[in-house]
PDB file of C-alpha atoms in Angstrom:
ATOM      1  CA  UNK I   1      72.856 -40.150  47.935  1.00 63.00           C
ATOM      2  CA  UNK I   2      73.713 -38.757  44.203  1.00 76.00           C
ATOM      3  CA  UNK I   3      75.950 -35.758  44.032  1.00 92.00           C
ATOM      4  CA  UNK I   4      75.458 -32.412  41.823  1.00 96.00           C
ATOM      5  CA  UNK I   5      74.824 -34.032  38.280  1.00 97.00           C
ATOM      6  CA  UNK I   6      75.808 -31.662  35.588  1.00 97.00           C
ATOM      7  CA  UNK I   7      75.871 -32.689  31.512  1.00 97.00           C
ATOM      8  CA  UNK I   8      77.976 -32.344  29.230  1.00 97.00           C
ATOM      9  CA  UNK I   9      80.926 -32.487  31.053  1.00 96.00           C
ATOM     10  CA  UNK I  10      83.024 -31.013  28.424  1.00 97.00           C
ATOM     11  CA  UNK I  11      82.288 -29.691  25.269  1.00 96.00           C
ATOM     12  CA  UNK I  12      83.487 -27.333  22.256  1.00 98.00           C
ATOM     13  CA  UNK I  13      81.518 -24.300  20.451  1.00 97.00           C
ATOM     14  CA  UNK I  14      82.763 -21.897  17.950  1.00 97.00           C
ATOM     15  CA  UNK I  15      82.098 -18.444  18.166  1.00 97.00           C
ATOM     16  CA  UNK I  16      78.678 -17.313  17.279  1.00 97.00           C
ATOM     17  CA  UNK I  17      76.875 -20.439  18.331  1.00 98.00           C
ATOM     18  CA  UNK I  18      74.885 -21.072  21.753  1.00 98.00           C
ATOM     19  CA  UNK I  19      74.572 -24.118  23.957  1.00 98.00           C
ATOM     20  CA  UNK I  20      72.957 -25.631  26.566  1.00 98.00           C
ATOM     21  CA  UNK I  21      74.142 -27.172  29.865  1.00 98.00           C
ATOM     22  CA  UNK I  22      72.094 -28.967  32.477  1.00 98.00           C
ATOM     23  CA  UNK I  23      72.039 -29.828  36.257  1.00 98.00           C
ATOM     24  CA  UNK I  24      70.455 -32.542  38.514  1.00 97.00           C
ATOM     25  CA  UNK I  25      70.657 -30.963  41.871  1.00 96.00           C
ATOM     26  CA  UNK I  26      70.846 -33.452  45.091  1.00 95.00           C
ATOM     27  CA  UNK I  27      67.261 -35.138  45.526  1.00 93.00           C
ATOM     28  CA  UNK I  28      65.248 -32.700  47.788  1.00 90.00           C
ATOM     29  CA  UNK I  29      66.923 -29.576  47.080  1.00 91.00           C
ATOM     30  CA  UNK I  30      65.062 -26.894  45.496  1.00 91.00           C
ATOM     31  CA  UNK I  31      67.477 -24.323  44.641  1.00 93.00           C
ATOM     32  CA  UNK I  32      70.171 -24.315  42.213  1.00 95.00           C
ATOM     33  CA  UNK I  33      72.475 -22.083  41.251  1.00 95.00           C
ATOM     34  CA  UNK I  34      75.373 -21.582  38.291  1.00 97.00           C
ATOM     35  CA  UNK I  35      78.670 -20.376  38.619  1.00 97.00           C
ATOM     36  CA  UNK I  36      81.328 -19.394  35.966  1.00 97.00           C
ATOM     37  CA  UNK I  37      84.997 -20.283  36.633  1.00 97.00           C
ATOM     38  CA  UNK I  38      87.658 -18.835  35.069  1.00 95.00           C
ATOM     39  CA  UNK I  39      91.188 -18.785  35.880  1.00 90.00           C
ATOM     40  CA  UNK I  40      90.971 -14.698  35.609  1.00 87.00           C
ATOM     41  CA  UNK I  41      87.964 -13.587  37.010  1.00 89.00           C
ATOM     42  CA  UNK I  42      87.681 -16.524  39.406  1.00 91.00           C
ATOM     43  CA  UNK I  43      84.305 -18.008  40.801  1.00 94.00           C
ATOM     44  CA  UNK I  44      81.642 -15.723  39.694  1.00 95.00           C
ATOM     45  CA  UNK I  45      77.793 -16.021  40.432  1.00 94.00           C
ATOM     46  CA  UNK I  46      75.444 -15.733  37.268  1.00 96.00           C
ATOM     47  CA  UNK I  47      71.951 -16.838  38.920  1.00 94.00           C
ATOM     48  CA  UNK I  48      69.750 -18.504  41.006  1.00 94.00           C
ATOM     49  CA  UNK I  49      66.995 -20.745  40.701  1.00 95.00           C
ATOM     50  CA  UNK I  50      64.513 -21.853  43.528  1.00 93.00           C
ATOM     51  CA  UNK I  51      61.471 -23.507  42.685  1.00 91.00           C
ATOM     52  CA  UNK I  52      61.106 -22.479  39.273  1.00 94.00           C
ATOM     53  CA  UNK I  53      61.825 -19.107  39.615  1.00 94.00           C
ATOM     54  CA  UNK I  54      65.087 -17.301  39.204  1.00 94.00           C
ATOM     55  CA  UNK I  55      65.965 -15.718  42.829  1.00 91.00           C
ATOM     56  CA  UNK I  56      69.015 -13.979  42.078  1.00 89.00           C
ATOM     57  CA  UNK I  57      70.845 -12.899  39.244  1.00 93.00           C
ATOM     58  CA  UNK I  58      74.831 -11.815  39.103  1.00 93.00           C
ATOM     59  CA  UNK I  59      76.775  -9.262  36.726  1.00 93.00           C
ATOM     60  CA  UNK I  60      76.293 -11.215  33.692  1.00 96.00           C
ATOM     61  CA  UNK I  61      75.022 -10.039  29.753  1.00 96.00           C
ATOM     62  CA  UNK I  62      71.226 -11.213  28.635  1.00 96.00           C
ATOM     63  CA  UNK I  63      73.383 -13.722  26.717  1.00 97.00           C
ATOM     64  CA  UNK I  64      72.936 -15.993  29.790  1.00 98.00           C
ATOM     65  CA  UNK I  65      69.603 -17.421  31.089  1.00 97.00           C
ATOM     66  CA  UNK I  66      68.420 -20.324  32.998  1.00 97.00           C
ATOM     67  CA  UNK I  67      65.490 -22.124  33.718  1.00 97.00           C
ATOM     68  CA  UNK I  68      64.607 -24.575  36.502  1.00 97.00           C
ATOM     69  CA  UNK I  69      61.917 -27.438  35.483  1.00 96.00           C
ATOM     70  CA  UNK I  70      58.928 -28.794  38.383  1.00 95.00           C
ATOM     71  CA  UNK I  71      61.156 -32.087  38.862  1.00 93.00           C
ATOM     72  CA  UNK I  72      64.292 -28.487  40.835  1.00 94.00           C
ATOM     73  CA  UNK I  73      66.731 -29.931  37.316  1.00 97.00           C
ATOM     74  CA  UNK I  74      67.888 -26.796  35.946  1.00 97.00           C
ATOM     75  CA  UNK I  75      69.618 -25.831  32.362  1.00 98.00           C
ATOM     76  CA  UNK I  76      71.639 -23.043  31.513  1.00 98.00           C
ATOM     77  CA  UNK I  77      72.085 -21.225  27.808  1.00 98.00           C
ATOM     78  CA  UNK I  78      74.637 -19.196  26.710  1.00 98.00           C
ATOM     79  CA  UNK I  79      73.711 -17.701  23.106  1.00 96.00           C
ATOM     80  CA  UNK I  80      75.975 -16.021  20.750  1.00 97.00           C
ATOM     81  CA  UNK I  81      78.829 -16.912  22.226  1.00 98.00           C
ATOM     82  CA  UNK I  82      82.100 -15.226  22.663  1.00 97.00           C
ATOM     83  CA  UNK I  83      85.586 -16.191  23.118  1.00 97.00           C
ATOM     84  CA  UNK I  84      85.434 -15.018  26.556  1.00 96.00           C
ATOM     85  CA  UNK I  85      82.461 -17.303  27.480  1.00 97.00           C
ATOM     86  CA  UNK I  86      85.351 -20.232  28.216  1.00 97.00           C
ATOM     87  CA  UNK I  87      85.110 -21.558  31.164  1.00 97.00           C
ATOM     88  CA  UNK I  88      84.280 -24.135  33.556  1.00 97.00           C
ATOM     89  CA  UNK I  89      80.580 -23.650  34.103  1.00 98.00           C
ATOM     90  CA  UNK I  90      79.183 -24.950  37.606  1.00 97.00           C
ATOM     91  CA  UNK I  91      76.317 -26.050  39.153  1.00 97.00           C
ATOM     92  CA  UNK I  92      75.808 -25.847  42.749  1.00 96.00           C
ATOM     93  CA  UNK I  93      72.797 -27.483  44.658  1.00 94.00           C
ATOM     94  CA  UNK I  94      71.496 -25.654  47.825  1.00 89.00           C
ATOM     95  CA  UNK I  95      69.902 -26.953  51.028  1.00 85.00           C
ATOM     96  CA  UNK I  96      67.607 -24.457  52.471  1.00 79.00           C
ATOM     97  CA  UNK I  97      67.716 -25.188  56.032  1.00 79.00           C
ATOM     98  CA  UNK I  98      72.003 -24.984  56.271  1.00 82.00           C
ATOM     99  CA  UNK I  99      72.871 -22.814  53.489  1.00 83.00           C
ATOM    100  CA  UNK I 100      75.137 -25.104  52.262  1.00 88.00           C
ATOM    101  CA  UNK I 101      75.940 -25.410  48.139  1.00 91.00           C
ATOM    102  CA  UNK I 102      77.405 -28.403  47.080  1.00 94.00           C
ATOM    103  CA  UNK I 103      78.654 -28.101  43.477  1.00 96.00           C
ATOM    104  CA  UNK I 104      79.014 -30.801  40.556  1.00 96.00           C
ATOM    105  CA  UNK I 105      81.697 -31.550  38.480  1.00 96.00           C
ATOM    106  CA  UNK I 106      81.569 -28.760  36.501  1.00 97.00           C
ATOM    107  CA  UNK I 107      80.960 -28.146  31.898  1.00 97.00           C
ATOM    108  CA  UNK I 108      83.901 -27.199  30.503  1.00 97.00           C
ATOM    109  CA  UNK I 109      83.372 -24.726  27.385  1.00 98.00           C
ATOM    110  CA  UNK I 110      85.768 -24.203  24.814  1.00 97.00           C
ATOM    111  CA  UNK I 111      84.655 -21.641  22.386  1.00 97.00           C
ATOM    112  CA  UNK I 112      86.482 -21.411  19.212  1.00 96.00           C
TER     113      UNK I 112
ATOM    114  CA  UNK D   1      83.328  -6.293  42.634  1.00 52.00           C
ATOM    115  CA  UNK D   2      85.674  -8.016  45.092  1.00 60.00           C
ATOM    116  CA  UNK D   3      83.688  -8.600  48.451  1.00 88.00           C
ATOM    117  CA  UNK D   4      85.944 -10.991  49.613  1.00 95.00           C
ATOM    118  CA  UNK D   5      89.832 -10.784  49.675  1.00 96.00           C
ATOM    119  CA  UNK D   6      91.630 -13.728  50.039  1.00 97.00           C
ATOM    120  CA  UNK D   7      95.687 -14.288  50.861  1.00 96.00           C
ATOM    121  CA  UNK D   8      98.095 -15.767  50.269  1.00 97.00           C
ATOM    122  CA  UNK D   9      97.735 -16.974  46.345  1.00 96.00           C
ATOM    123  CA  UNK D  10      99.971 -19.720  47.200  1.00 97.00           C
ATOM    124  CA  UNK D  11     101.075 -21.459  49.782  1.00 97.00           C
ATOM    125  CA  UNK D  12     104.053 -24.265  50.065  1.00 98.00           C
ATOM    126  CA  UNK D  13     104.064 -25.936  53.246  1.00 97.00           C
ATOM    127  CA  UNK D  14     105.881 -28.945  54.644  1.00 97.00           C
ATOM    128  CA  UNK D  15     103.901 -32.512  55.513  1.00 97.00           C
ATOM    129  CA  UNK D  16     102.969 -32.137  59.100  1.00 97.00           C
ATOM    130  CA  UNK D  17     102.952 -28.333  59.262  1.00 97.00           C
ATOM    131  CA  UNK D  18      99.988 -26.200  59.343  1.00 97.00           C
ATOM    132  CA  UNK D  19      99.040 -23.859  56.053  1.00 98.00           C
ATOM    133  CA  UNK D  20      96.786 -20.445  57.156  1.00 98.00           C
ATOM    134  CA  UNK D  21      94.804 -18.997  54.727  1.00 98.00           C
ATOM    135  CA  UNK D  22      93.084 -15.390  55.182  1.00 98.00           C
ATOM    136  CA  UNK D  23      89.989 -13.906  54.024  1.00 98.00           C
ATOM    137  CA  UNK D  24      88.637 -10.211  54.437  1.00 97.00           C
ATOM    138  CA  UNK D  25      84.859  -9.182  53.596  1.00 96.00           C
ATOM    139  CA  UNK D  26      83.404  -6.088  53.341  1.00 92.00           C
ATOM    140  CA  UNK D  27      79.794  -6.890  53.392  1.00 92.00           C
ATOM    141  CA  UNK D  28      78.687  -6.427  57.237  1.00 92.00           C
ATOM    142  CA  UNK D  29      75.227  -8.475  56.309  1.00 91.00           C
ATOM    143  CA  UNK D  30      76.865 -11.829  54.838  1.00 93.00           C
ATOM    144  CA  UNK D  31      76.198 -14.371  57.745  1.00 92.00           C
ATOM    145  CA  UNK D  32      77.233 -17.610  55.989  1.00 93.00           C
ATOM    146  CA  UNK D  33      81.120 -18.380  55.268  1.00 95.00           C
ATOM    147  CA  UNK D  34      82.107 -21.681  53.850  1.00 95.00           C
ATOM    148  CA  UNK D  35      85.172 -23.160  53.109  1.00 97.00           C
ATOM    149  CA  UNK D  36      85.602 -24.975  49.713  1.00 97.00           C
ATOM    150  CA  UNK D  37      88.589 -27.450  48.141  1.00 97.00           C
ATOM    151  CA  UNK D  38      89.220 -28.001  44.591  1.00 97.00           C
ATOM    152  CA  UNK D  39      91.330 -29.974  42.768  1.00 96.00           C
ATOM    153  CA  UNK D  40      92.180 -30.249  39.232  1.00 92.00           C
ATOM    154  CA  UNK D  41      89.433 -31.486  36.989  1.00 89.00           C
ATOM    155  CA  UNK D  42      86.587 -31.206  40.189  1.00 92.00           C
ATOM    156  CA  UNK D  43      83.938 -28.680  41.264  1.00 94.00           C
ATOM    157  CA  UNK D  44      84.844 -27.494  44.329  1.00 96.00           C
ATOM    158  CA  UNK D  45      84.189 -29.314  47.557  1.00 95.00           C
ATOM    159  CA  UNK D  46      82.785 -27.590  50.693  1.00 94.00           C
ATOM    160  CA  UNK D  47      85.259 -28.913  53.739  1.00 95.00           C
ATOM    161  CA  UNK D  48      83.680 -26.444  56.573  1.00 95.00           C
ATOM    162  CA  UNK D  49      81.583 -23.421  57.345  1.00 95.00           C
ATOM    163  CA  UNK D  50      80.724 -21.183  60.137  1.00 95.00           C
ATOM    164  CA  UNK D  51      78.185 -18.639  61.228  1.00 93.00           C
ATOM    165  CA  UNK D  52      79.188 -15.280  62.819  1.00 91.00           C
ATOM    166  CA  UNK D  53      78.041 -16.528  66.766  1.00 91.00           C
ATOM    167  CA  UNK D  54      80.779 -18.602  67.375  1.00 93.00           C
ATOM    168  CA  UNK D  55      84.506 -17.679  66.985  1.00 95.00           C
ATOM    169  CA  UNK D  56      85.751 -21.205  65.774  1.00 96.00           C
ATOM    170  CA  UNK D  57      85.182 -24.555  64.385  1.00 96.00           C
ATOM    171  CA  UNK D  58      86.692 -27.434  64.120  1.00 97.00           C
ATOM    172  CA  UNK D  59      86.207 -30.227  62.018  1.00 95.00           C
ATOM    173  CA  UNK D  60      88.669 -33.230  61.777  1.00 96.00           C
ATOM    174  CA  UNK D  61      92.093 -31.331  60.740  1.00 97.00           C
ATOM    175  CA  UNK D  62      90.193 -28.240  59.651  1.00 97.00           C
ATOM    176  CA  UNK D  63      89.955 -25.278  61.798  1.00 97.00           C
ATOM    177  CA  UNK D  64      87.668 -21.805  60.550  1.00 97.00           C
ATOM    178  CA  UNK D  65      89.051 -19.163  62.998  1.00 96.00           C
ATOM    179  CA  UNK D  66      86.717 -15.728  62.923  1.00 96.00           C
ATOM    180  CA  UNK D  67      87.177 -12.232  63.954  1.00 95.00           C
ATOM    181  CA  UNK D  68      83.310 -10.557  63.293  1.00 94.00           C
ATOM    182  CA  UNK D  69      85.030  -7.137  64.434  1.00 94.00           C
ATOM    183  CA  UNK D  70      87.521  -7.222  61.937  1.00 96.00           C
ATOM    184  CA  UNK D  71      85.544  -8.998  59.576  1.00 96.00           C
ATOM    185  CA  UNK D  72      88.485 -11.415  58.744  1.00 97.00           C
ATOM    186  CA  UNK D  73      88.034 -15.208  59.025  1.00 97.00           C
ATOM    187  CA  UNK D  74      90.717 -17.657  58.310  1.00 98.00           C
ATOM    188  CA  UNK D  75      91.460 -21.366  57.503  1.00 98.00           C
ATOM    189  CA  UNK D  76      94.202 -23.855  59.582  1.00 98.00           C
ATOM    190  CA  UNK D  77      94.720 -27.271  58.269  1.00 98.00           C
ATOM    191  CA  UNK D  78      96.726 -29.659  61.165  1.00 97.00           C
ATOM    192  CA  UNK D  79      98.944 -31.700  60.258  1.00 97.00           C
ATOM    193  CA  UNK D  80      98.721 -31.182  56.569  1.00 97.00           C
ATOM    194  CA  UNK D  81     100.140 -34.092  54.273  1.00 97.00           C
ATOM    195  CA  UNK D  82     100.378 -34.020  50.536  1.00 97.00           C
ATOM    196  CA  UNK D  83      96.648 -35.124  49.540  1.00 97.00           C
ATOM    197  CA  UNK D  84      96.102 -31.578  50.855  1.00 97.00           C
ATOM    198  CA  UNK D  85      97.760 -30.040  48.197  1.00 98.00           C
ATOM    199  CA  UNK D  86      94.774 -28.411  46.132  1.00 97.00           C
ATOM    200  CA  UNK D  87      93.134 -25.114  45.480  1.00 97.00           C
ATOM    201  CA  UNK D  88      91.113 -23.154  48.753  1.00 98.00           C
ATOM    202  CA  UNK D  89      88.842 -20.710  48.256  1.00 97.00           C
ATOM    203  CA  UNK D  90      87.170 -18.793  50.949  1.00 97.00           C
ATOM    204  CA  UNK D  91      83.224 -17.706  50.484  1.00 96.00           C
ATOM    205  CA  UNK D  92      80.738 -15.470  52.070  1.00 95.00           C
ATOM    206  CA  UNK D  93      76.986 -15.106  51.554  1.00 92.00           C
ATOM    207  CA  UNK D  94      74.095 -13.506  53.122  1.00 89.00           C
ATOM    208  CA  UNK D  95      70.295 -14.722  54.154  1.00 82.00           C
ATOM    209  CA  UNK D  96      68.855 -17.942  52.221  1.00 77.00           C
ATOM    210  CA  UNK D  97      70.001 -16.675  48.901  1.00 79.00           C
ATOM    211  CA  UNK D  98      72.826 -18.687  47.049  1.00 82.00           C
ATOM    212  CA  UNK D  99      74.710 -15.587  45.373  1.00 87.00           C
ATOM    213  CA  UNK D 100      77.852 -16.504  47.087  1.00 90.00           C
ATOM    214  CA  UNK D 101      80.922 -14.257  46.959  1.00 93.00           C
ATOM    215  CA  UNK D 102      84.188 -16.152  46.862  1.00 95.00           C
ATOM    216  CA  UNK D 103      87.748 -15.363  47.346  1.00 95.00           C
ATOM    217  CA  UNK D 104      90.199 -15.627  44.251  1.00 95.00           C
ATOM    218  CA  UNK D 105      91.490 -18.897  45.650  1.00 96.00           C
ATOM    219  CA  UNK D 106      95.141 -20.352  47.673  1.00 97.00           C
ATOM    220  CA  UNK D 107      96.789 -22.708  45.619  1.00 97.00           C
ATOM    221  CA  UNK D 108      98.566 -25.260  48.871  1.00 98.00           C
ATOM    222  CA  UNK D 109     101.098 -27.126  48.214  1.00 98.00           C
ATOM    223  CA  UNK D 110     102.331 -29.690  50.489  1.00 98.00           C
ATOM    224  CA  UNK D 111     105.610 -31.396  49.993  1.00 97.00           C
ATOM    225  CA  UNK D 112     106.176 -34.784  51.685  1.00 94.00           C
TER     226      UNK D 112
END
């Protein structure tokens, strides 16, 4: 069974600009959820998706959003970014009936 | 807003001994705590989790030891070796929601 797919894997902005990251979640799970790492503020929650509609959201600026698509893949934007927006950006797929989160790989932001 | 409070930050450990890791939460409603392991470069990796009716679980070399009174729950690894060595982080959540609270993380290191 596929893991947590997340895309790009790494990539570089500079200030100002926005980007998109995406997530395949683990066929049959319908909730997905991102996560900002940084080596400062730790693992922090930004929001929750479960089928198509955002569940939960954490302490984090309009600047971030989400969406989840019909097919539970999700995407996450960051707009106008700041210098403080680098991190490793994670994706965690959820099973329902456990409560387990399995996470992917990670995007790792660098913004210039 | 630290729900969770996680100790020690690091951790050096011989191969064959047996690292503990703590965790504290505050939040008398989160019923879900998992048990993640990251290394460098990876998302993290959920190793074990357990619910607030039982006291302990064991999985392979992994033991979750939990105290609901004193709302502390804590991690053993037996027989650690080297391939241990990575970062822990503790986690705690409540209901079907994914907004899970983590600890700030244990960097182990075991030395052959």
């Amino acid at each position: 069974k596929a893991g947590v797919t997340q895309t790009p894997r790494y990539l570089i902005k500079t200030r100002g600009q926005q980007v998109t990251l995406s997530c395949s979640p683990i066929s049959g799970h319908r909730s997905v959820s991102w996560y900002q790492q940084t080596p400062g503020q730790g693992l922090q929650f930004l929001f929750e998706y479960f089928s198509e509609t955002q569940r939960n959201k954490g302490n984090f600026p309009g600047r971030f959003s989400g969406r989840q698509f019909s097919n539970s893949r999700s995407e996450m934007n960051v707009s106008t970014l700041e210098l403080g927006d680098s991190a490793l950006y994670l994706c965690a797929s959820g099973r329902q009936d456990t409560g387990e989160l399995f996470f992917g790989e990670g995007s790792r932001l660098t913004v210039l | 807003q630290q729900q969770v409070k996680q100790s020690p930050q690091s951790l050096i450990v011989q191969k064959g001994g047996i690292p503990i890791i703590n965790c504290a939460y505050e939040n008398t409603a989160f019923d879900y705590f998992p048990w993640y392991q990251q290394f460098p470069g990876k998302g993290p990796a959920l190793l074990i989790a357990i619910r607030p009716d039982v006291s302990e679980k064991k999985e392979g070399r992994f033991t979750i030891s939990f105290n609901k009174s004193a709302k502390q729950f804590s991690l053993h690894i037996m027989d650690s070796q080297p391939g241990d060595s990575a970062t822990y982080f503790c986690a705690a959540k409540s209901g079907n929601n994914n907004d899970m609270r983590f600890g700030a993380g244990t960097r182990l290191t075991v030395k052959p």
